[in-house]
mmCIF file of C-alpha atoms in Angstrom:
data_model
loop_
_atom_site.group_PDB
_atom_site.id
_atom_site.type_symbol
_atom_site.label_atom_id
_atom_site.label_comp_id
_atom_site.label_asym_id
_atom_site.label_seq_id
_atom_site.Cartn_x
_atom_site.Cartn_y
_atom_site.Cartn_z
ATOM 1 C CA UNK A 30 -1.254 -98.886 77.027
ATOM 2 C CA UNK A 31 -2.967 -98.721 80.437
ATOM 3 C CA UNK A 32 -3.645 -95.306 81.887
ATOM 4 C CA UNK A 33 -1.099 -94.445 84.623
ATOM 5 C CA UNK A 34 -2.145 -94.012 88.241
ATOM 6 C CA UNK A 35 -1.670 -90.227 88.173
ATOM 7 C CA UNK A 36 -4.526 -89.930 85.656
ATOM 8 C CA UNK A 37 -8.198 -90.834 85.894
ATOM 9 C CA UNK A 38 -9.160 -90.182 82.285
ATOM 10 C CA UNK A 39 -7.570 -89.175 78.989
ATOM 11 C CA UNK A 40 -9.209 -88.272 75.670
ATOM 12 C CA UNK A 41 -7.249 -87.584 72.483
ATOM 13 C CA UNK A 42 -8.729 -86.424 69.216
ATOM 14 C CA UNK A 43 -7.901 -84.887 65.846
ATOM 15 C CA UNK A 44 -10.582 -82.283 66.537
ATOM 16 C CA UNK A 45 -13.110 -81.533 69.246
ATOM 17 C CA UNK A 46 -16.027 -81.473 66.855
ATOM 18 C CA UNK A 47 -17.160 -85.062 67.622
ATOM 19 C CA UNK A 48 -17.458 -84.089 71.294
ATOM 20 C CA UNK A 49 -18.911 -80.591 70.867
ATOM 21 C CA UNK A 50 -21.202 -80.730 67.856
ATOM 22 C CA UNK A 51 -24.143 -82.005 69.903
ATOM 23 C CA UNK A 52 -23.801 -79.241 72.520
ATOM 24 C CA UNK A 53 -23.024 -76.431 70.095
ATOM 25 C CA UNK A 54 -26.017 -77.321 67.936
ATOM 26 C CA UNK A 55 -28.185 -75.912 70.742
ATOM 27 C CA UNK A 56 -28.857 -72.191 70.714
ATOM 28 C CA UNK A 57 -29.228 -72.355 74.506
ATOM 29 C CA UNK A 58 -25.485 -73.129 74.642
ATOM 30 C CA UNK A 59 -24.258 -70.879 71.821
ATOM 31 C CA UNK A 60 -25.960 -67.673 72.966
ATOM 32 C CA UNK A 61 -24.365 -67.478 76.459
ATOM 33 C CA UNK A 62 -20.952 -68.287 74.966
ATOM 34 C CA UNK A 63 -21.255 -65.366 72.566
ATOM 35 C CA UNK A 64 -22.868 -62.927 75.014
ATOM 36 C CA UNK A 65 -20.791 -63.615 78.131
ATOM 37 C CA UNK A 66 -17.439 -64.779 76.746
ATOM 38 C CA UNK A 67 -17.376 -63.298 73.237
ATOM 39 C CA UNK A 68 -17.060 -66.733 71.621
ATOM 40 C CA UNK A 69 -18.885 -66.074 68.367
ATOM 41 C CA UNK A 70 -19.479 -68.507 65.482
ATOM 42 C CA UNK A 71 -16.052 -68.003 63.894
ATOM 43 C CA UNK A 72 -14.316 -68.529 67.237
ATOM 44 C CA UNK A 73 -16.389 -71.643 67.864
ATOM 45 C CA UNK A 74 -14.954 -73.038 64.637
ATOM 46 C CA UNK A 75 -11.478 -72.395 66.012
ATOM 47 C CA UNK A 76 -12.329 -74.336 69.182
ATOM 48 C CA UNK A 77 -13.986 -77.198 67.343
ATOM 49 C CA UNK A 78 -11.202 -77.767 64.812
ATOM 50 C CA UNK A 79 -8.246 -77.840 67.236
ATOM 51 C CA UNK A 80 -6.577 -81.221 67.861
ATOM 52 C CA UNK A 81 -6.591 -81.838 71.597
ATOM 53 C CA UNK A 82 -5.682 -83.944 74.612
ATOM 54 C CA UNK A 83 -7.842 -83.839 77.747
ATOM 55 C CA UNK A 84 -6.736 -85.286 81.089
ATOM 56 C CA UNK A 85 -8.430 -85.692 84.459
ATOM 57 C CA UNK A 86 -6.012 -86.138 87.399
ATOM 58 C CA UNK A 87 -6.800 -87.145 91.007
ATOM 59 C CA UNK A 88 -5.976 -84.742 93.843
ATOM 60 C CA UNK A 89 -5.130 -86.156 97.259
ATOM 61 C CA UNK A 90 -5.054 -82.775 99.020
ATOM 62 C CA UNK A 91 -6.631 -79.370 98.660
ATOM 63 C CA UNK A 92 -10.226 -78.381 97.882
ATOM 64 C CA UNK A 93 -10.578 -80.537 94.738
ATOM 65 C CA UNK A 94 -11.039 -84.249 94.127
ATOM 66 C CA UNK A 95 -9.641 -83.932 90.610
ATOM 67 C CA UNK A 96 -8.197 -81.375 88.220
ATOM 68 C CA UNK A 97 -8.813 -80.992 84.485
ATOM 69 C CA UNK A 98 -6.242 -80.213 81.767
ATOM 70 C CA UNK A 99 -7.162 -79.451 78.144
ATOM 71 C CA UNK A 100 -4.187 -79.157 75.785
ATOM 72 C CA UNK A 101 -5.019 -77.709 72.352
ATOM 73 C CA UNK A 102 -2.845 -77.530 69.227
ATOM 74 C CA UNK A 103 -3.087 -74.042 67.701
ATOM 75 C CA UNK A 104 -2.115 -74.929 64.148
ATOM 76 C CA UNK A 105 -2.377 -71.264 63.039
ATOM 77 C CA UNK A 106 -0.337 -69.920 65.958
ATOM 78 C CA UNK A 107 -1.336 -67.779 68.926
ATOM 79 C CA UNK A 108 -2.885 -64.794 67.163
ATOM 80 C CA UNK A 109 -6.400 -66.232 66.490
ATOM 81 C CA UNK A 110 -6.661 -67.349 70.119
ATOM 82 C CA UNK A 111 -5.780 -64.043 71.763
ATOM 83 C CA UNK A 112 -9.283 -62.482 71.312
ATOM 84 C CA UNK A 113 -10.837 -65.656 72.748
ATOM 85 C CA UNK A 114 -8.631 -65.515 75.851
ATOM 86 C CA UNK A 115 -9.244 -61.773 76.232
ATOM 87 C CA UNK A 116 -13.018 -62.290 76.178
ATOM 88 C CA UNK A 117 -12.847 -65.094 78.732
ATOM 89 C CA UNK A 118 -10.565 -63.008 80.972
ATOM 90 C CA UNK A 119 -12.990 -60.085 80.901
ATOM 91 C CA UNK A 120 -15.905 -62.332 81.867
ATOM 92 C CA UNK A 121 -13.962 -63.933 84.727
ATOM 93 C CA UNK A 122 -13.079 -60.501 86.166
ATOM 94 C CA UNK A 123 -16.750 -59.525 86.039
ATOM 95 C CA UNK A 124 -17.560 -62.685 88.011
ATOM 96 C CA UNK A 125 -15.222 -61.598 90.806
ATOM 97 C CA UNK A 126 -12.173 -63.747 90.066
ATOM 98 C CA UNK A 127 -8.706 -62.267 90.454
ATOM 99 C CA UNK A 128 -5.827 -62.750 88.058
ATOM 100 C CA UNK A 129 -2.377 -63.154 89.581
ATOM 101 C CA UNK A 130 0.614 -65.344 90.176
ATOM 102 C CA UNK A 131 1.539 -67.288 93.289
ATOM 103 C CA UNK A 132 1.916 -65.042 96.370
ATOM 104 C CA UNK A 133 5.512 -64.143 97.129
ATOM 105 C CA UNK A 134 7.216 -63.610 100.466
ATOM 106 C CA UNK A 135 7.496 -60.064 101.774
ATOM 107 C CA UNK A 136 10.817 -58.442 100.815
ATOM 108 C CA UNK A 137 13.446 -58.154 103.522
ATOM 109 C CA UNK A 138 14.112 -54.626 104.864
ATOM 110 C CA UNK A 139 17.074 -52.930 103.269
ATOM 111 C CA UNK A 140 20.269 -52.646 105.311
ATOM 112 C CA UNK A 141 20.979 -49.294 106.918
ATOM 113 C CA UNK A 142 23.421 -47.194 104.885
ATOM 114 C CA UNK A 143 26.882 -46.607 106.293
ATOM 115 C CA UNK A 144 27.442 -43.141 107.823
ATOM 116 C CA UNK A 145 28.783 -40.649 105.312
ATOM 117 C CA UNK A 146 32.119 -38.939 105.876
ATOM 118 C CA UNK A 147 31.987 -35.345 107.002
ATOM 119 C CA UNK A 148 32.370 -32.769 104.238
ATOM 120 C CA UNK A 149 33.945 -29.363 104.634
ATOM 121 C CA UNK A 150 31.550 -26.466 105.147
ATOM 122 C CA UNK A 151 33.153 -24.483 102.298
ATOM 123 C CA UNK A 152 33.806 -26.378 99.051
ATOM 124 C CA UNK A 153 37.166 -25.863 97.365
ATOM 125 C CA UNK A 154 37.455 -23.213 94.668
ATOM 126 C CA UNK A 155 37.649 -25.810 91.924
ATOM 127 C CA UNK A 156 34.228 -27.146 92.942
ATOM 128 C CA UNK A 157 32.589 -23.702 92.952
ATOM 129 C CA UNK A 158 32.715 -23.418 89.162
ATOM 130 C CA UNK A 159 29.719 -24.490 87.135
ATOM 131 C CA UNK A 160 30.244 -28.056 85.907
ATOM 132 C CA UNK A 161 30.421 -28.662 82.175
ATOM 133 C CA UNK A 162 27.164 -30.347 81.131
ATOM 134 C CA UNK A 163 27.549 -33.851 79.761
ATOM 135 C CA UNK A 164 26.470 -34.374 76.150
ATOM 136 C CA UNK A 165 22.889 -35.545 75.867
ATOM 137 C CA UNK A 166 22.503 -39.232 75.129
ATOM 138 C CA UNK A 167 20.228 -40.230 72.281
ATOM 139 C CA UNK A 168 16.896 -41.531 73.539
ATOM 140 C CA UNK A 169 16.496 -45.274 73.314
ATOM 141 C CA UNK A 170 12.957 -46.634 72.868
ATOM 142 C CA UNK A 171 11.725 -48.798 75.703
ATOM 143 C CA UNK A 172 11.776 -52.515 74.920
ATOM 144 C CA UNK A 173 8.482 -54.032 73.852
ATOM 145 C CA UNK A 174 6.527 -55.815 76.557
ATOM 146 C CA UNK A 175 7.074 -59.575 76.493
ATOM 147 C CA UNK A 176 4.154 -61.690 75.272
ATOM 148 C CA UNK A 177 1.787 -62.954 77.937
ATOM 149 C CA UNK A 178 2.475 -66.668 78.401
ATOM 150 C CA UNK A 179 -0.370 -67.482 80.765
ATOM 151 C CA UNK A 180 -2.825 -66.487 83.459
ATOM 152 C CA UNK A 181 -3.895 -67.900 86.819
ATOM 153 C CA UNK A 182 -7.328 -67.143 88.289
ATOM 154 C CA UNK A 183 -8.197 -67.133 92.000
ATOM 155 C CA UNK A 184 -11.239 -66.757 94.186
ATOM 156 C CA UNK A 185 -11.421 -64.018 96.805
ATOM 157 C CA UNK A 186 -10.044 -66.454 99.400
ATOM 158 C CA UNK A 187 -6.921 -67.009 97.273
ATOM 159 C CA UNK A 188 -7.766 -70.530 96.044
ATOM 160 C CA UNK A 189 -6.679 -71.122 92.439
ATOM 161 C CA UNK A 190 -9.645 -72.168 90.297
ATOM 162 C CA UNK A 191 -7.957 -72.429 86.903
ATOM 163 C CA UNK A 192 -6.036 -70.662 84.198
ATOM 164 C CA UNK A 193 -4.115 -71.158 80.977
ATOM 165 C CA UNK A 194 -0.523 -71.486 79.733
ATOM 166 C CA UNK A 195 1.151 -71.355 76.331
ATOM 167 C CA UNK A 196 3.399 -74.328 75.521
ATOM 168 C CA UNK A 197 5.946 -73.934 72.702
ATOM 169 C CA UNK A 198 4.851 -76.142 69.818
ATOM 170 C CA UNK A 199 6.603 -77.361 66.682
ATOM 171 C CA UNK A 200 7.203 -75.181 63.638
ATOM 172 C CA UNK A 201 4.629 -72.393 63.222
ATOM 173 C CA UNK A 202 2.095 -73.946 65.577
ATOM 174 C CA UNK A 203 1.628 -73.254 69.272
ATOM 175 C CA UNK A 204 -0.069 -75.267 71.992
ATOM 176 C CA UNK A 205 -2.438 -73.922 74.621
ATOM 177 C CA UNK A 206 -3.062 -75.560 77.996
ATOM 178 C CA UNK A 207 -6.329 -74.698 79.785
ATOM 179 C CA UNK A 208 -6.793 -76.047 83.306
ATOM 180 C CA UNK A 209 -9.430 -76.187 86.053
ATOM 181 C CA UNK A 210 -8.131 -76.640 89.572
ATOM 182 C CA UNK A 211 -4.587 -76.031 90.826
ATOM 183 C CA UNK A 212 -1.733 -75.043 88.522
ATOM 184 C CA UNK A 213 -0.512 -78.247 86.813
ATOM 185 C CA UNK A 214 3.138 -79.178 86.386
ATOM 186 C CA UNK A 215 4.924 -78.131 83.217
ATOM 187 C CA UNK A 216 3.738 -80.307 80.336
ATOM 188 C CA UNK A 217 5.639 -81.053 77.113
ATOM 189 C CA UNK A 218 4.043 -80.261 73.751
ATOM 190 C CA UNK A 219 2.032 -82.976 72.047
ATOM 191 C CA UNK A 220 4.496 -84.618 69.638
ATOM 192 C CA UNK A 221 3.671 -84.799 65.925
ATOM 193 C CA UNK A 222 3.501 -88.609 65.795
ATOM 194 C CA UNK A 223 0.335 -90.182 64.400
ATOM 195 C CA UNK A 224 -0.324 -92.086 67.652
ATOM 196 C CA UNK A 225 -0.301 -88.818 69.632
ATOM 197 C CA UNK A 226 -2.331 -86.836 67.077
ATOM 198 C CA UNK A 227 -5.275 -88.854 65.758
ATOM 199 C CA UNK A 228 -6.759 -87.736 62.435
ATOM 200 C CA UNK A 229 -9.850 -85.521 62.351
ATOM 201 C CA UNK A 230 -12.972 -87.441 63.282
ATOM 202 C CA UNK A 231 -11.141 -89.983 65.425
ATOM 203 C CA UNK A 232 -11.316 -89.994 69.241
ATOM 204 C CA UNK A 233 -9.401 -92.197 71.706
ATOM 205 C CA UNK A 234 -10.540 -92.632 75.311
ATOM 206 C CA UNK A 235 -8.636 -94.229 78.202
ATOM 207 C CA UNK A 236 -10.148 -94.250 81.677
ATOM 208 C CA UNK A 237 -9.808 -95.962 85.087
ATOM 209 C CA UNK A 238 -13.474 -96.551 86.003
ATOM 210 C CA UNK A 239 -12.867 -98.135 89.429
ATOM 211 C CA UNK A 240 -10.793 -95.129 90.548
ATOM 212 C CA UNK A 241 -13.406 -92.704 89.220
ATOM 213 C CA UNK A 242 -16.185 -94.585 90.982
ATOM 214 C CA UNK A 243 -14.290 -94.441 94.277
ATOM 215 C CA UNK A 244 -14.397 -90.631 94.001
ATOM 216 C CA UNK A 245 -18.091 -90.610 93.096
ATOM 217 C CA UNK A 246 -17.333 -89.269 89.606
ATOM 218 C CA UNK A 247 -19.118 -91.915 87.535
ATOM 219 C CA UNK A 248 -22.782 -91.520 86.495
ATOM 220 C CA UNK A 249 -25.183 -93.681 88.468
ATOM 221 C CA UNK A 250 -26.420 -95.265 85.210
ATOM 222 C CA UNK A 251 -22.995 -96.827 84.524
ATOM 223 C CA UNK A 252 -23.183 -100.651 84.394
ATOM 224 C CA UNK A 253 -21.728 -102.545 87.351
ATOM 225 C CA UNK A 254 -19.159 -104.298 85.153
ATOM 226 C CA UNK A 255 -17.763 -100.947 84.015
ATOM 227 C CA UNK A 256 -17.639 -99.666 87.592
ATOM 228 C CA UNK A 257 -15.489 -102.659 88.572
ATOM 229 C CA UNK A 258 -13.087 -102.235 85.635
ATOM 230 C CA UNK A 259 -9.506 -101.201 86.292
ATOM 231 C CA UNK A 260 -9.004 -99.973 82.722
ATOM 232 C CA UNK A 261 -11.301 -99.056 79.844
ATOM 233 C CA UNK A 262 -10.110 -98.032 76.376
ATOM 234 C CA UNK A 263 -12.194 -97.139 73.320
ATOM 235 C CA UNK A 264 -11.501 -95.748 69.863
ATOM 236 C CA UNK A 265 -14.120 -94.112 67.628
ATOM 237 C CA UNK A 266 -13.310 -93.813 63.899
ATOM 238 C CA UNK A 267 -15.306 -92.540 60.936
ATOM 239 C CA UNK A 268 -16.860 -95.256 58.814
ATOM 240 C CA UNK A 269 -15.126 -95.829 55.457
ATOM 241 C CA UNK A 270 -16.677 -93.973 52.546
ATOM 242 C CA UNK A 271 -18.513 -91.456 54.752
ATOM 243 C CA UNK A 272 -16.887 -88.062 55.177
ATOM 244 C CA UNK A 273 -17.804 -84.757 56.756
ATOM 245 C CA UNK A 274 -18.075 -83.377 60.301
ATOM 246 C CA UNK A 275 -21.771 -84.218 60.560
ATOM 247 C CA UNK A 276 -21.214 -87.972 60.179
ATOM 248 C CA UNK A 277 -23.763 -89.581 62.532
ATOM 249 C CA UNK A 278 -22.134 -93.014 62.960
ATOM 250 C CA UNK A 279 -18.632 -94.107 63.987
ATOM 251 C CA UNK A 280 -16.894 -97.457 64.174
ATOM 252 C CA UNK A 281 -16.306 -98.117 67.879
ATOM 253 C CA UNK A 282 -13.742 -100.587 69.221
ATOM 254 C CA UNK A 283 -12.375 -101.028 72.711
ATOM 255 C CA UNK A 284 -11.299 -103.207 75.601
ATOM 256 C CA UNK A 285 -12.227 -103.623 79.260
ATOM 257 C CA UNK A 286 -9.880 -104.933 81.958
ATOM 258 C CA UNK A 287 -11.492 -106.287 85.139
ATOM 259 C CA UNK A 288 -9.647 -107.777 88.117
ATOM 260 C CA UNK A 289 -10.914 -111.094 89.474
#
């Protein structure tokens, strides 16, 4: 199906390894991830194996031309991701970003209390006696803090630069939404259908090249025919009989739609 007008690009995949294996093979990339964000080799595996959907949306107002949304399926639940998010949060604070929700309006001043009735200077005799102490109530433990469902990060001038949100998934899994730019609208979880969750090693791309080019977001090396295209769709699949994440060749099919 054609990509809707509220999106510039969408990529779906059964794992992110086909997109990341080239970058993560470089020590120049892996070392800063581990040193600055705490994303070590085992956590990289978590990031590479997660099924995902990535979207780029146009922005008609504000400081950004487009915003980025990366929705990941946490098949093992939230727990393995919490150290990753904690390490990223620590690094963002060190870079001067502030974590917080949308600013709220100042509370209204409380109404003035009504004047109290005058009391007699000398209390009645019945009130002079020591009151009988009430029986002590058993202590009730404070309720556990609710789980953190997301974070929003701002610059010093208050502009939102990104954040993350948990989306309830299906069964034991959870889904994590990472975003760059303003806070996106609430998104539904990625459904379990085969069309929405490609198998591992398969990647689907849909893009509106003409709209991207109008924003100056296409590489200058892109052919003129692609720049003029209204829609571009491609699918990369592993070749039959060849298995493994290091497969060097994929079967690529696609279509290009160009207006006359």
